[in-house]
CSV table of C-alpha atoms and ligand atoms in Angstrom, one decimal:
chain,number,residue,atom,x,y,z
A,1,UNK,CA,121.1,102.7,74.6
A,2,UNK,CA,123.1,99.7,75.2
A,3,UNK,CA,121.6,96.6,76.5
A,4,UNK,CA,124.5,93.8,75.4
A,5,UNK,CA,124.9,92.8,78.9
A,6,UNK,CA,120.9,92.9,80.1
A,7,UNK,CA,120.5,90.9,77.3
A,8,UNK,CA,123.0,88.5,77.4
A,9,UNK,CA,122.5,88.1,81.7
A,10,UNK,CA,118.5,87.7,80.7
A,11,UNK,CA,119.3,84.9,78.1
A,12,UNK,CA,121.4,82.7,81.0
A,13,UNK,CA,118.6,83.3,83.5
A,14,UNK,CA,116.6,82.0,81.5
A,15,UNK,CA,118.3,78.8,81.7
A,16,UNK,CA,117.9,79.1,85.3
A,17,UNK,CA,114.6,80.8,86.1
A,18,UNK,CA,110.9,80.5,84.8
A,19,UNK,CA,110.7,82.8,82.5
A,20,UNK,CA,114.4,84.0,83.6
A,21,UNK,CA,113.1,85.9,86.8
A,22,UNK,CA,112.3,85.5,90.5
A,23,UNK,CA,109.2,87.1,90.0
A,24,UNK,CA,106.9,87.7,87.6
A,25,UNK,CA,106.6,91.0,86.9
A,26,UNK,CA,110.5,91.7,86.5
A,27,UNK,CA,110.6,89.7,83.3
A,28,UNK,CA,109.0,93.3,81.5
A,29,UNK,CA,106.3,91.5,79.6
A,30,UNK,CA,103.8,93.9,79.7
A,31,UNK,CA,106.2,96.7,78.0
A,32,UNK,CA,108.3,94.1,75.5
A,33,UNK,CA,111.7,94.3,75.5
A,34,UNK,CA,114.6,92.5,78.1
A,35,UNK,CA,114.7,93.3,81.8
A,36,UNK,CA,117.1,95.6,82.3
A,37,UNK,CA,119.9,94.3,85.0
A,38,UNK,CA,120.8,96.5,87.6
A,39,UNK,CA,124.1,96.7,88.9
A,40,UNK,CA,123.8,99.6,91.4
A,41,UNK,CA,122.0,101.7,93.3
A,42,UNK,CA,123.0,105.5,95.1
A,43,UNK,CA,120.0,107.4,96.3
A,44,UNK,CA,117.5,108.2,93.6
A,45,UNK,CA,119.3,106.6,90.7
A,46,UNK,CA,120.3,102.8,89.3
A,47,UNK,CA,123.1,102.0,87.1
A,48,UNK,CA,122.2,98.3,84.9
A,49,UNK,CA,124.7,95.9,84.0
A,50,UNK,CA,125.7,98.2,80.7
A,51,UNK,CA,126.3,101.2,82.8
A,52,UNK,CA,123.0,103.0,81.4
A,53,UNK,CA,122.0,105.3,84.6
A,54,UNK,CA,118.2,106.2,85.2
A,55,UNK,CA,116.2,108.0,87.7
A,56,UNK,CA,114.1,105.3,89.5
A,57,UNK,CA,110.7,105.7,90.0
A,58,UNK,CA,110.4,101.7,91.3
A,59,UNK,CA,112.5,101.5,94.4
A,60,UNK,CA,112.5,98.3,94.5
A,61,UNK,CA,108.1,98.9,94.3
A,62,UNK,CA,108.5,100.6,97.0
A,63,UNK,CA,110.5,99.6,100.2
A,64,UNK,CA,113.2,102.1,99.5
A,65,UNK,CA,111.6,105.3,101.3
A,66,UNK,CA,115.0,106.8,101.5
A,67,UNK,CA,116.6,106.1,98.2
A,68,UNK,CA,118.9,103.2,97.2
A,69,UNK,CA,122.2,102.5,99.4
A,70,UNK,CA,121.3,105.3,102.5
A,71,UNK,CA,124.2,105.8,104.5
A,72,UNK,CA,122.0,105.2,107.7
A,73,UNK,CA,120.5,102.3,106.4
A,74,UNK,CA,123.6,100.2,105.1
A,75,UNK,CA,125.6,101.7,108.2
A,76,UNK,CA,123.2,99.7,110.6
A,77,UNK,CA,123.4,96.7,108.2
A,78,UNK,CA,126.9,96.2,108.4
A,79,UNK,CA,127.0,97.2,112.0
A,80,UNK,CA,124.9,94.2,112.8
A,81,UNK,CA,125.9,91.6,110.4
A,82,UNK,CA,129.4,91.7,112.0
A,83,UNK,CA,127.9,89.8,115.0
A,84,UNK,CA,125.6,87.3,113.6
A,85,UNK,CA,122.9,87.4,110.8
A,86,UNK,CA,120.6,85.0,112.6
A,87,UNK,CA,120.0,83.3,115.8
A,88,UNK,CA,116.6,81.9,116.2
A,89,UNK,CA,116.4,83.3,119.4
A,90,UNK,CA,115.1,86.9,120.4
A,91,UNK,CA,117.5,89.9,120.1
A,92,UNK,CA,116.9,93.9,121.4
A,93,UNK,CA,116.4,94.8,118.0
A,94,UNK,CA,112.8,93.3,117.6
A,95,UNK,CA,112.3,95.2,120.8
A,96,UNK,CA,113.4,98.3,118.9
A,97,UNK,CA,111.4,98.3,116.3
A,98,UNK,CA,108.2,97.3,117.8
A,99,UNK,CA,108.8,100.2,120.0
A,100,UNK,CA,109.4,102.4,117.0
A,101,UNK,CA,106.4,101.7,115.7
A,102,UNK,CA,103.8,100.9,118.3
A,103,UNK,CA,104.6,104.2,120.1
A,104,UNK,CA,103.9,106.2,117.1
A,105,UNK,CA,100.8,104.1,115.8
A,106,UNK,CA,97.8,104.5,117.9
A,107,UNK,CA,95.8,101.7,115.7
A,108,UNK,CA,97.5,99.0,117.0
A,109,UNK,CA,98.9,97.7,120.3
A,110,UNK,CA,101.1,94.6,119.4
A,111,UNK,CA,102.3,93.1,116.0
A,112,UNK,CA,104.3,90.1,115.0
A,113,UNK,CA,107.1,90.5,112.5
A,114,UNK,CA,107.2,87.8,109.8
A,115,UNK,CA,109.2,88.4,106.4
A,116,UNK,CA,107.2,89.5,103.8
A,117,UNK,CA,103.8,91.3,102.8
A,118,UNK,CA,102.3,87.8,101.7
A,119,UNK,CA,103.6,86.0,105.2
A,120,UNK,CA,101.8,89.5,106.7
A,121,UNK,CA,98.8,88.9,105.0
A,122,UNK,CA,98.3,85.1,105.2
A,123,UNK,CA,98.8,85.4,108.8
A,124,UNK,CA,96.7,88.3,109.2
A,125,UNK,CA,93.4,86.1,107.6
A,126,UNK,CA,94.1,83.3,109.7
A,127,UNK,CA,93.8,85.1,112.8
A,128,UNK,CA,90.5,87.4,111.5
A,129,UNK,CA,89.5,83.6,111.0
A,130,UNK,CA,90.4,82.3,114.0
A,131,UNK,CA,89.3,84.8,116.1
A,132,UNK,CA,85.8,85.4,114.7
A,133,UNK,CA,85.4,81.7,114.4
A,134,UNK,CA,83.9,82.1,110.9
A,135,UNK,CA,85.2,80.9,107.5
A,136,UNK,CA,84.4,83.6,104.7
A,137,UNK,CA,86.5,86.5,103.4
A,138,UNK,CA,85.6,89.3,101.4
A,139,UNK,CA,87.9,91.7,99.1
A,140,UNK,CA,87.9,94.0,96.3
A,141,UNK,CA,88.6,93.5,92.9
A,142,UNK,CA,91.8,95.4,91.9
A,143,UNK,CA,93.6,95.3,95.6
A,144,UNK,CA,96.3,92.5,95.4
A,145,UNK,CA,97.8,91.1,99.0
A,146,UNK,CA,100.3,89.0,97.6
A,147,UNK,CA,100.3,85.0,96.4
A,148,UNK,CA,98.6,83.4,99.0
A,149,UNK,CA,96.3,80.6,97.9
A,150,UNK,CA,92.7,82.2,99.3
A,151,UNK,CA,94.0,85.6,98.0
A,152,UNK,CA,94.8,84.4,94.1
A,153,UNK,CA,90.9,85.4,93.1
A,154,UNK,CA,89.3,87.2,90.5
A,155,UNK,CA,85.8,88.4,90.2
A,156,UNK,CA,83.4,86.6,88.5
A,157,UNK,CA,80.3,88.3,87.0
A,158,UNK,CA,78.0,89.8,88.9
A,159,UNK,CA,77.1,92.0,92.0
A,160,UNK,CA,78.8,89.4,94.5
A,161,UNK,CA,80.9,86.5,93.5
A,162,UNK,CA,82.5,83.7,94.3
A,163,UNK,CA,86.3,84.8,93.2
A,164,UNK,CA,87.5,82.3,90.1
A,165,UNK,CA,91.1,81.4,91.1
A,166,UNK,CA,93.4,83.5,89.3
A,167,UNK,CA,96.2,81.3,89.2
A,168,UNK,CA,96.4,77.1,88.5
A,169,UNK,CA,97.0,75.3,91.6
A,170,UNK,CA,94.7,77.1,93.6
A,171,UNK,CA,91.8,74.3,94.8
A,172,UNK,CA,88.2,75.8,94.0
A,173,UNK,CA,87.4,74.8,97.5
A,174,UNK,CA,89.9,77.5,99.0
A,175,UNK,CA,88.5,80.3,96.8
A,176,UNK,CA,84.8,79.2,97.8
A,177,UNK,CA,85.6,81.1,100.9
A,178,UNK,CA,86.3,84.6,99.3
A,179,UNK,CA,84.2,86.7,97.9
A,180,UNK,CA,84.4,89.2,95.6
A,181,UNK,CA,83.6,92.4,95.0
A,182,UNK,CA,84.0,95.8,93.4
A,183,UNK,CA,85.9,98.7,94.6
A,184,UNK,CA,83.7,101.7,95.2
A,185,UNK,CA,80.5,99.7,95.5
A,186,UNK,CA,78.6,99.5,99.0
A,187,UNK,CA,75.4,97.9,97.3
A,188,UNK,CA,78.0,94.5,96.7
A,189,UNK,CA,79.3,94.7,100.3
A,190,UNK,CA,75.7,95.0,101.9
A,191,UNK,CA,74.5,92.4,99.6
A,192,UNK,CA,77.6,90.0,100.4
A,193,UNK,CA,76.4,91.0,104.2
A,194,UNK,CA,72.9,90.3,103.6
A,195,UNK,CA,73.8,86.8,101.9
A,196,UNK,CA,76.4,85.2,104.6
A,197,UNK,CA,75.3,86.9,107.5
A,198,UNK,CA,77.3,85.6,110.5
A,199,UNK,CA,79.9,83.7,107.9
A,200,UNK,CA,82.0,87.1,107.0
A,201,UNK,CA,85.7,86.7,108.9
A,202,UNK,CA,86.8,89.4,107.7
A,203,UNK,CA,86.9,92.7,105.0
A,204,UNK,CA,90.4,92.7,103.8
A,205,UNK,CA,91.0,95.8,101.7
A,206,UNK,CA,94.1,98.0,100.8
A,207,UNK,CA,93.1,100.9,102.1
A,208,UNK,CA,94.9,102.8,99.3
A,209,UNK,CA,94.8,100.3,96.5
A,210,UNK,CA,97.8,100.8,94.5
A,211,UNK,CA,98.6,97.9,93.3
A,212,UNK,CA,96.5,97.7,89.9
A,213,UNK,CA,96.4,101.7,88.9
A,214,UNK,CA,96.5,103.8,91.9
A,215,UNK,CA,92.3,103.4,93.1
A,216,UNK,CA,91.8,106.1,95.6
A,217,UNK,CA,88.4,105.5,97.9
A,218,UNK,CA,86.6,108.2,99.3
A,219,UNK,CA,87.1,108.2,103.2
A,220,UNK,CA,83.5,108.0,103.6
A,221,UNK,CA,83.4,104.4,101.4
A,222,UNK,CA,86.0,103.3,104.1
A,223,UNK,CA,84.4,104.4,106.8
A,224,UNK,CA,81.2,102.6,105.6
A,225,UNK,CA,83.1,99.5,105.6
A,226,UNK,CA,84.5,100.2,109.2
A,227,UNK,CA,81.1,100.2,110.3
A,228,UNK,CA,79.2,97.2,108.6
A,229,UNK,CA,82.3,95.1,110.0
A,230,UNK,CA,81.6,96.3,113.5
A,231,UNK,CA,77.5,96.1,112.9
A,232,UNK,CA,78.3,91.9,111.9
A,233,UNK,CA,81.3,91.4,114.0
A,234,UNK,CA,83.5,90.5,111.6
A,235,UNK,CA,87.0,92.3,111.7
A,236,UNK,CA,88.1,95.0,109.3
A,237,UNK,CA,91.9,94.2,107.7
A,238,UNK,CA,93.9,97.2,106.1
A,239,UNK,CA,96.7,95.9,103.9
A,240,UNK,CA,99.1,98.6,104.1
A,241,UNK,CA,102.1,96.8,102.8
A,242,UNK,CA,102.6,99.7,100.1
A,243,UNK,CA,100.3,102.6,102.1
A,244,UNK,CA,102.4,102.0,105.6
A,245,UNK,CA,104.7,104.2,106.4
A,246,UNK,CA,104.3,106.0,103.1
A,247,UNK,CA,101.4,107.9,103.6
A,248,UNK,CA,102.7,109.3,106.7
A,249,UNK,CA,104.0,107.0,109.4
A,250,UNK,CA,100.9,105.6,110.5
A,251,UNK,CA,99.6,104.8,106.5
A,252,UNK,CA,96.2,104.9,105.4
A,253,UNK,CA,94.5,104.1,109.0
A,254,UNK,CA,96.7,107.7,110.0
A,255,UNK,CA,95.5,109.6,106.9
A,256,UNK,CA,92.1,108.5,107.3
A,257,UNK,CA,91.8,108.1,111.1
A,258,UNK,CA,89.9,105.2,110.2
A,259,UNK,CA,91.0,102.4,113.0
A,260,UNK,CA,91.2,98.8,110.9
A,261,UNK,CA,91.2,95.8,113.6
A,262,UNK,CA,94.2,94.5,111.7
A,263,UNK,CA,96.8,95.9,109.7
A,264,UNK,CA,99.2,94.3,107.9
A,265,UNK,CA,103.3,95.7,106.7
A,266,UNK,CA,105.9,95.3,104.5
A,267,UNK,CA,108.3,97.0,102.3
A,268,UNK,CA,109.5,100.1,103.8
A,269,UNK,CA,109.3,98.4,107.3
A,270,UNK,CA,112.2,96.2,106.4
A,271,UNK,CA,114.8,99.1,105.1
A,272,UNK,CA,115.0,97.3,102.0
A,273,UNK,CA,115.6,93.8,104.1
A,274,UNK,CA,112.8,90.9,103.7
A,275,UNK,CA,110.2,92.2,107.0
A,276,UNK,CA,106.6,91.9,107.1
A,277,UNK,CA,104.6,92.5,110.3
A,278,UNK,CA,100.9,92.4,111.4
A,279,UNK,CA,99.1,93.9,114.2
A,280,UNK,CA,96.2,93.9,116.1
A,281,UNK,CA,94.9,94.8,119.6
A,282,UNK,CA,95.9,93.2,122.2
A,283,UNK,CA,93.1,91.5,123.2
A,284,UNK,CA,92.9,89.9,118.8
A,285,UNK,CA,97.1,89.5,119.0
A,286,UNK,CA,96.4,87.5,122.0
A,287,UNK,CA,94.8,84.3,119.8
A,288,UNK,CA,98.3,84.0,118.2
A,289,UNK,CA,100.5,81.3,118.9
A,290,UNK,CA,101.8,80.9,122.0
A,291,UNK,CA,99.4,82.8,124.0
A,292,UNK,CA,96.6,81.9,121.7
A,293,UNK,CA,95.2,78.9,119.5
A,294,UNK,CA,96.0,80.4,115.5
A,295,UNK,CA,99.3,79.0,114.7
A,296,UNK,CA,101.8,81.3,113.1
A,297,UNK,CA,105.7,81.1,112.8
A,298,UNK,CA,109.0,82.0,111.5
A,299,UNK,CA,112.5,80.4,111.1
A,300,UNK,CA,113.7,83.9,110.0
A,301,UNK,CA,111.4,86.5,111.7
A,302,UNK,CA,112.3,89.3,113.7
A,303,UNK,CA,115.6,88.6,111.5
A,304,UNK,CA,118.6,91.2,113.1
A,305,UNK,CA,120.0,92.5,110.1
A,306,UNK,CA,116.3,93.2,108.8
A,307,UNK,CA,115.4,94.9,111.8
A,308,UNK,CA,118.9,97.1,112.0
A,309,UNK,CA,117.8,97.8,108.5
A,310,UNK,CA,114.2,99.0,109.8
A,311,UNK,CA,115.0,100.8,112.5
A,312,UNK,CA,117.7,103.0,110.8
A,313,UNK,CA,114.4,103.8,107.8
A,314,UNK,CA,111.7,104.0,110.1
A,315,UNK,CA,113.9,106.6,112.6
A,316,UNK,CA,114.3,109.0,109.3
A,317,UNK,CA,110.5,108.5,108.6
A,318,UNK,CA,110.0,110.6,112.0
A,319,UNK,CA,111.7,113.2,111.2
A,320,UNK,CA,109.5,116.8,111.4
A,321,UNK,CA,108.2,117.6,107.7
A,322,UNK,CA,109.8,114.0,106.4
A,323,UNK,CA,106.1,113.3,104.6
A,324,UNK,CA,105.5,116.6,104.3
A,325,UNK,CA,108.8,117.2,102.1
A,326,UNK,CA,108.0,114.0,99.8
A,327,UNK,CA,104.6,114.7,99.1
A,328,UNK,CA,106.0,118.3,97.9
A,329,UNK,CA,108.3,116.6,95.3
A,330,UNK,CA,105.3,114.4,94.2
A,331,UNK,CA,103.4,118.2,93.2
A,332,UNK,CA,106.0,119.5,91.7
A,333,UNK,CA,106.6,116.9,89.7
A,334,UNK,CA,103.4,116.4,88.6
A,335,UNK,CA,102.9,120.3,88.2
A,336,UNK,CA,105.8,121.0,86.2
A,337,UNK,CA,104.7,118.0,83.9
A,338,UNK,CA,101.1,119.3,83.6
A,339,UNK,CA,101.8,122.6,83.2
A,340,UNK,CA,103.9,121.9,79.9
A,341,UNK,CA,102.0,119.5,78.4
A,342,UNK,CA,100.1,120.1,75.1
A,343,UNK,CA,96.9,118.6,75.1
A,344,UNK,CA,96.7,115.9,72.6
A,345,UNK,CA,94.8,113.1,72.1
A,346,UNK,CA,96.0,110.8,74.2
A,347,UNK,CA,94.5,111.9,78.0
A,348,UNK,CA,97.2,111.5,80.3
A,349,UNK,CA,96.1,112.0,83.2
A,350,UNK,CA,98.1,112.0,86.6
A,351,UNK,CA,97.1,111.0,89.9
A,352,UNK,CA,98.8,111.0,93.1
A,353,UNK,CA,98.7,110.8,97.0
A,354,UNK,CA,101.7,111.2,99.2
A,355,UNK,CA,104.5,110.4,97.7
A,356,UNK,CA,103.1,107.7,95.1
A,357,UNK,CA,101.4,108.9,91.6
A,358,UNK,CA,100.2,106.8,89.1
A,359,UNK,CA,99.7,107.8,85.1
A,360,UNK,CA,96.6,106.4,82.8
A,361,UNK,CA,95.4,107.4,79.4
A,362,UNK,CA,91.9,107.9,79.7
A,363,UNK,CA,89.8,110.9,79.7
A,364,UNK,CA,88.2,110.2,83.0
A,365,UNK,CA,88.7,112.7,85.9
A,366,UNK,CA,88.4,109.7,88.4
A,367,UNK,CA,89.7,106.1,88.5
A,368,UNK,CA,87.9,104.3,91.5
A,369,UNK,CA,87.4,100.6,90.7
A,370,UNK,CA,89.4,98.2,88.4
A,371,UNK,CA,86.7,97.5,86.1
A,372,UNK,CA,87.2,102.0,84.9
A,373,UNK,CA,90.8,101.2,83.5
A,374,UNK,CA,90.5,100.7,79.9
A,375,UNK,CA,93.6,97.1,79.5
A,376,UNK,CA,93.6,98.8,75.5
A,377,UNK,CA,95.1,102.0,76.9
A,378,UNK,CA,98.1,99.9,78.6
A,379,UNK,CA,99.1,100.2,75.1
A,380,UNK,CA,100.3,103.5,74.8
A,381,UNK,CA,102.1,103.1,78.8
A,382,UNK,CA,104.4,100.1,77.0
A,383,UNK,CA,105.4,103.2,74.9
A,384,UNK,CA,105.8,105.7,76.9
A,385,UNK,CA,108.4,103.2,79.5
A,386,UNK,CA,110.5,102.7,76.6
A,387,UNK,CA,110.7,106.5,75.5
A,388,UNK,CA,111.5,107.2,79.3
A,389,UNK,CA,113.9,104.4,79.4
A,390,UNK,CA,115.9,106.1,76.4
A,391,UNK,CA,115.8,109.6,78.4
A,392,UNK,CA,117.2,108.2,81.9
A,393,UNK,CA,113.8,107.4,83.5
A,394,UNK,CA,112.9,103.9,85.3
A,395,UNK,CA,109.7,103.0,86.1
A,396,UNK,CA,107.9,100.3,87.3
A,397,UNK,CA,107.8,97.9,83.8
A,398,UNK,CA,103.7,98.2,83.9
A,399,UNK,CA,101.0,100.6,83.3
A,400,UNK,CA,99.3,99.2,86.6
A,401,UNK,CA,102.1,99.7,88.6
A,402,UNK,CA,102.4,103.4,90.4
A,403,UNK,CA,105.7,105.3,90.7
A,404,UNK,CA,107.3,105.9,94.4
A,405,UNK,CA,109.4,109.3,95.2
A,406,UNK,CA,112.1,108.9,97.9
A,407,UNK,CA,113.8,111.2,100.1
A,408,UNK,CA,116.4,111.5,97.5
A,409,UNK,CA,114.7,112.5,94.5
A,410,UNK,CA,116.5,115.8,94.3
A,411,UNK,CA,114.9,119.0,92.5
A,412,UNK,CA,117.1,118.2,89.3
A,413,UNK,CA,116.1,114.7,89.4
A,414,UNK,CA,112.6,115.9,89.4
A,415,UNK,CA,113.0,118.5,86.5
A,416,UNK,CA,114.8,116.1,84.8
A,417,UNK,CA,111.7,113.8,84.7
A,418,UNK,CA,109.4,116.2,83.9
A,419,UNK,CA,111.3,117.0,80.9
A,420,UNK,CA,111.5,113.7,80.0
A,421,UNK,CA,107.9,112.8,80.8
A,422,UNK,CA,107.0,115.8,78.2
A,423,UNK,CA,109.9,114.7,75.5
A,424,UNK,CA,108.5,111.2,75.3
A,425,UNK,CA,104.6,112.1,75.8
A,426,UNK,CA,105.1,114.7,73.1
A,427,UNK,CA,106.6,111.9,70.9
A,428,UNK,CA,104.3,109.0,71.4
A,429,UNK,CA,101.5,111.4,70.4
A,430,UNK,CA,103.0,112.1,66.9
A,431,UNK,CA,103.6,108.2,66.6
A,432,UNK,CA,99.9,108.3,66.8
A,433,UNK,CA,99.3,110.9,64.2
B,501,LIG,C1,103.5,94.0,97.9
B,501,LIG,C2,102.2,93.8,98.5
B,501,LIG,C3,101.9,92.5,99.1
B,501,LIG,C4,102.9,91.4,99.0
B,501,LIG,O1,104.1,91.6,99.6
B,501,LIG,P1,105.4,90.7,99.3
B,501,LIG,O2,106.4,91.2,100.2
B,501,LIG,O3,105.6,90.9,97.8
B,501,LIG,O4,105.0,89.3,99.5
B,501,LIG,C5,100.7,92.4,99.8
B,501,LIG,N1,99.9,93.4,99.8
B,501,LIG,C6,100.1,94.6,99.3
B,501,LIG,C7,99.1,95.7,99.4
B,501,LIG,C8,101.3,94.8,98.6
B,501,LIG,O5,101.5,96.0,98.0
C-alpha cells in the first residue's frame, strides 16, 4: 500500500500539532505506523490522501449512523449554511430537533444543546451537583466521558478509591471529589454509599461502556444502581454519547427501560456536525441557567448548520426497522466471520450489541470490567489493524476502541470484511507459529 502522501502530510503536522494530531488517539500509537490521511468519504467507505480506499469501521467513532457524505444529511447542510452559519440568537431549528427528540424519548422532558460530548458531560455533573447540593461523584473504571478535569481519573487500589488523576494538570483537589470504582461490582458502590452517605451527587456511568473494550453490564447491575441513587437521593447520569441513538433511538435507557435522571449526547446527534446535548426532567433542567442557579452556556450552541445536520440523521434513525436492519448487518458480520474461522491459538472472540462489536484475544466468554482485558493481548490487535489495513479495512487505530456499522455498510461490504477478518486472523496466527 502506498502511504507517500500520509506520511509526508503526518511529517508537516507534526510541525504544527503535538504529536502532529488534534487528538490523541488519531496519531495511531497504539498500532505503530503513520496516520493515515483521509481525503474522502461516500457512505461506508474512505479514500486517504494516496487514494488507498477502505471500508470504515470508525465513522468518525461513531457520529456517522448513516455513512460518510449522506445525501440527506449534506443536503440540509448546504441548505442552511446559505443563510447564515451562526447568529447567537435562537433559530426554528433548535426547536426542531428538541422536538425530534423529546417526542420520541420518554426519559427526558427538556435538554440543552451544547457542542460536544465533554461540554454534555461537564454540564451534566455540575447540575447533578447543583441540584443535589452535594460535592462527590462516583464512576466506573473503564467508562471514559470525555477530558473534563473531575472526569480525567483512574482507580487507585482498592475496593473504593479516590481516582489518581490520569492526566498532568489535573489539581488533586478536583479528583478528591470522584470516586472510583469497578465495573460489575455492587459491593464497591454500596461501600462507596456506606462511606459518604449524604456526599454522593451523582452515579455517572455509560450505560453501555464502549469506550475501553466494549463492557456490557447486566440490566439487573444497572437497575441496582437506579435504585441505590433513588434510596440516597443522589441522581443517576447515563452517558450516552456513543449508546444514544445507536442502540435504538432512545440508547441504553430505551434498551434497558432503565430511566437515568440525566442523560447526556453527542456524536450521532450532531449528523456529523460538533452537537452535544443533556437532559433532564423538567423539574432538574429547571436549575439551569436562566431559570435556575447552575451556570451553563454556549457561544456556538444550538449552532444552525449542526442542527440541519441532526435533524436530517435523527429523521432517518425513525424510520420502521432502521435499528433493526443495522443490528442485522452487525450478525451477519460477525456470523460469517465466526463460522469460518479455524480455531487457533489466539481466542478471538467477538462481541457485539446493536450495531457496535468489539474484538479481544482472550479466552474469556465475558468481558465485564476493565481490570478482565489482558493490555499484553493489545498486541496481537496492532497486528491484526495493519493486516486489515493492507485488505481494505479501517478500523478504529486501537484494540480498545469498538467498530460502528452504518446504514451503508452494504452486504458486499460486509462479506468483504469477513473475508478479510479471516485472511488476516488466519495470518497473524501463523506469524505466531
Ligand atoms: C466520545 C465520548 C465523550 C466525549 O465526547 P467528545 O465529543 O469527544 O467531547 C464522552 N462520553 C462518552 C461516553 C463518549 O463516548
Amino acid at each position: 500500500m502506498k502511504r507517500d502522501r500520509s506520511i509526508a502530510l503526518f511529517e508537516k503536522a507534526k510541525l504544527y500539532f503535538p504529536g502532529g494530531v488534534n487528538s490523541p488517539v488519531r496519531a495511531f500509537r497504539s498500532v505503530g505506523g503513520t496516520p493515515l490521511f483521509i481525503k474522502r468519504g461516500k457512505g461506508s467507505h474512505i479514500w486517504d490522501a494516496d487514494g488507498n480506499e477502505f471500508i470504515d469501521y470508525c465513522c468518525s467513532w461513531g457520529p456517522l449512523i448513516l455513512g460518510h457524505a449522506n445525501p440527506k444529511v449534506v443536503n440540509a447542510i448546504k441548505h442552511t449554511v446559505e443563510n447564515g452559519s451562526s447568529f447567537g440568537a435562537p433559530t426554528e431549528l433548535e426547536n426542531e430537533l428538541a422536538e425530534l427528540i423529546l417526542n420520541n424519548n420518554k426519559y427526558i422532558e427538556k435538554l440543552r444543546f451544547v457542542s460536544s460530548g465533554t461540554e454534555a458531560v461537564m454540564s451534566a455533573i455540575r447540575l447533578a451537583r447543583g441540584f443535589t447540593k452535594r460535592n462527590r461523584i462516583l464512576k466506573f473504571e473503564g467508562c471514559y466521558h470525555g477530558h473534563s478535569d473531575s472526569l480525567l481519573v483512574r482507580a487507585g487500589s482498592g475496593l473504593v478509591t479516590f481516582g489518581n488523576t490520569s492526566s498532568a494538570g489535573v489539581p488533586k483537589s478536583f479528583v478528591d471529589e470522584t470516586i472510583v470504582v469497578s465495573l460489575n461490582n455492587k459491593a464497591a458502590v454500596e461501600e462507596a454509599f456506606a462511606r459518604f452517605k449524604n456526599e454522593i451527587a451523582c452515579i455517572i456511568i455509560e450505560p453501555i461502556p464502549a469506550n475501553n473494550g466494549l463492557l456490557l453490564q447486566d440490566k439487573e447491575y444497572l437497575q441496582f444502581l437506579r435504585e441505590i441513587c433513588t434510596a440516597n437521593k443522589s441522581l443517576l447520569v447515563f452517558d450516552e454519547v456513543i449508546s444514544g441513538f445507536r442502540i435504538g433511538f432512545t440508547g441504553a435507557a430505551g434498551y434497558y427501560n432503565i430511566k437515568p435522571d440525566i442523560i447526556t449526547y453527542g456524536k450521532i446527534i450532531g449528523g456529523g456536525l460538533p452537537v452535544g446535548a443533556y437532559g433532564a426532567s423538567a423539574e432538574i433542567m429547571s436549575k439551569i441557567s436562566p431559570d435556575g442557579d447552575v451556570y451553563q452556556a454556549g457561544t456556538l450552541s444550538g449552532n444552525p448548520v449542526a442542527m440541519a445536520a441532526g435533524i436530517a440523521q435523527l429523521k432517518e434513525c425513525l424510520k420502521p426497522d432502521f435499528y433493526k436492519e443495522l443490528e442485522a448487518k452487525v450478525v451477519f458480520l460477525l456470523d460469517q466471520i465466526k463460522q469460518n474461522l479455524k480455531s487457533g491459538s489466539l481466542h478471538p472472540q467477538l462481541f457485539s450489541i446493536g450495531s457496535i462489536f468489539w474484538i479481544a484475544f482472550t479466552d474469556k466468554q465475558k468481558i465485564q470490567a476493565a481490570e478482565q482485558i489482558d493490555p499484553d493481548s493489545m498486541k496481537h490487535f496492532k497486528l491484526l489493524h495493519r493486516e486489515l489495513l493492507e485488505l481494505g479495512v479501517y478500523l478504529g487505530p486501537s484494540g480498545y476502541e469498538v467498530g460502528f456499522v452504518s446504514e451503508a455498510h452494504s452486504e458486499v461490504d460486509l462479506m468483504k470484511t469477513a473475508y478479510a477478518f479471516i485472511e488476516a486472523l488466519n495470518k497473524i496466527t501463523r506469524i505466531y507459529q
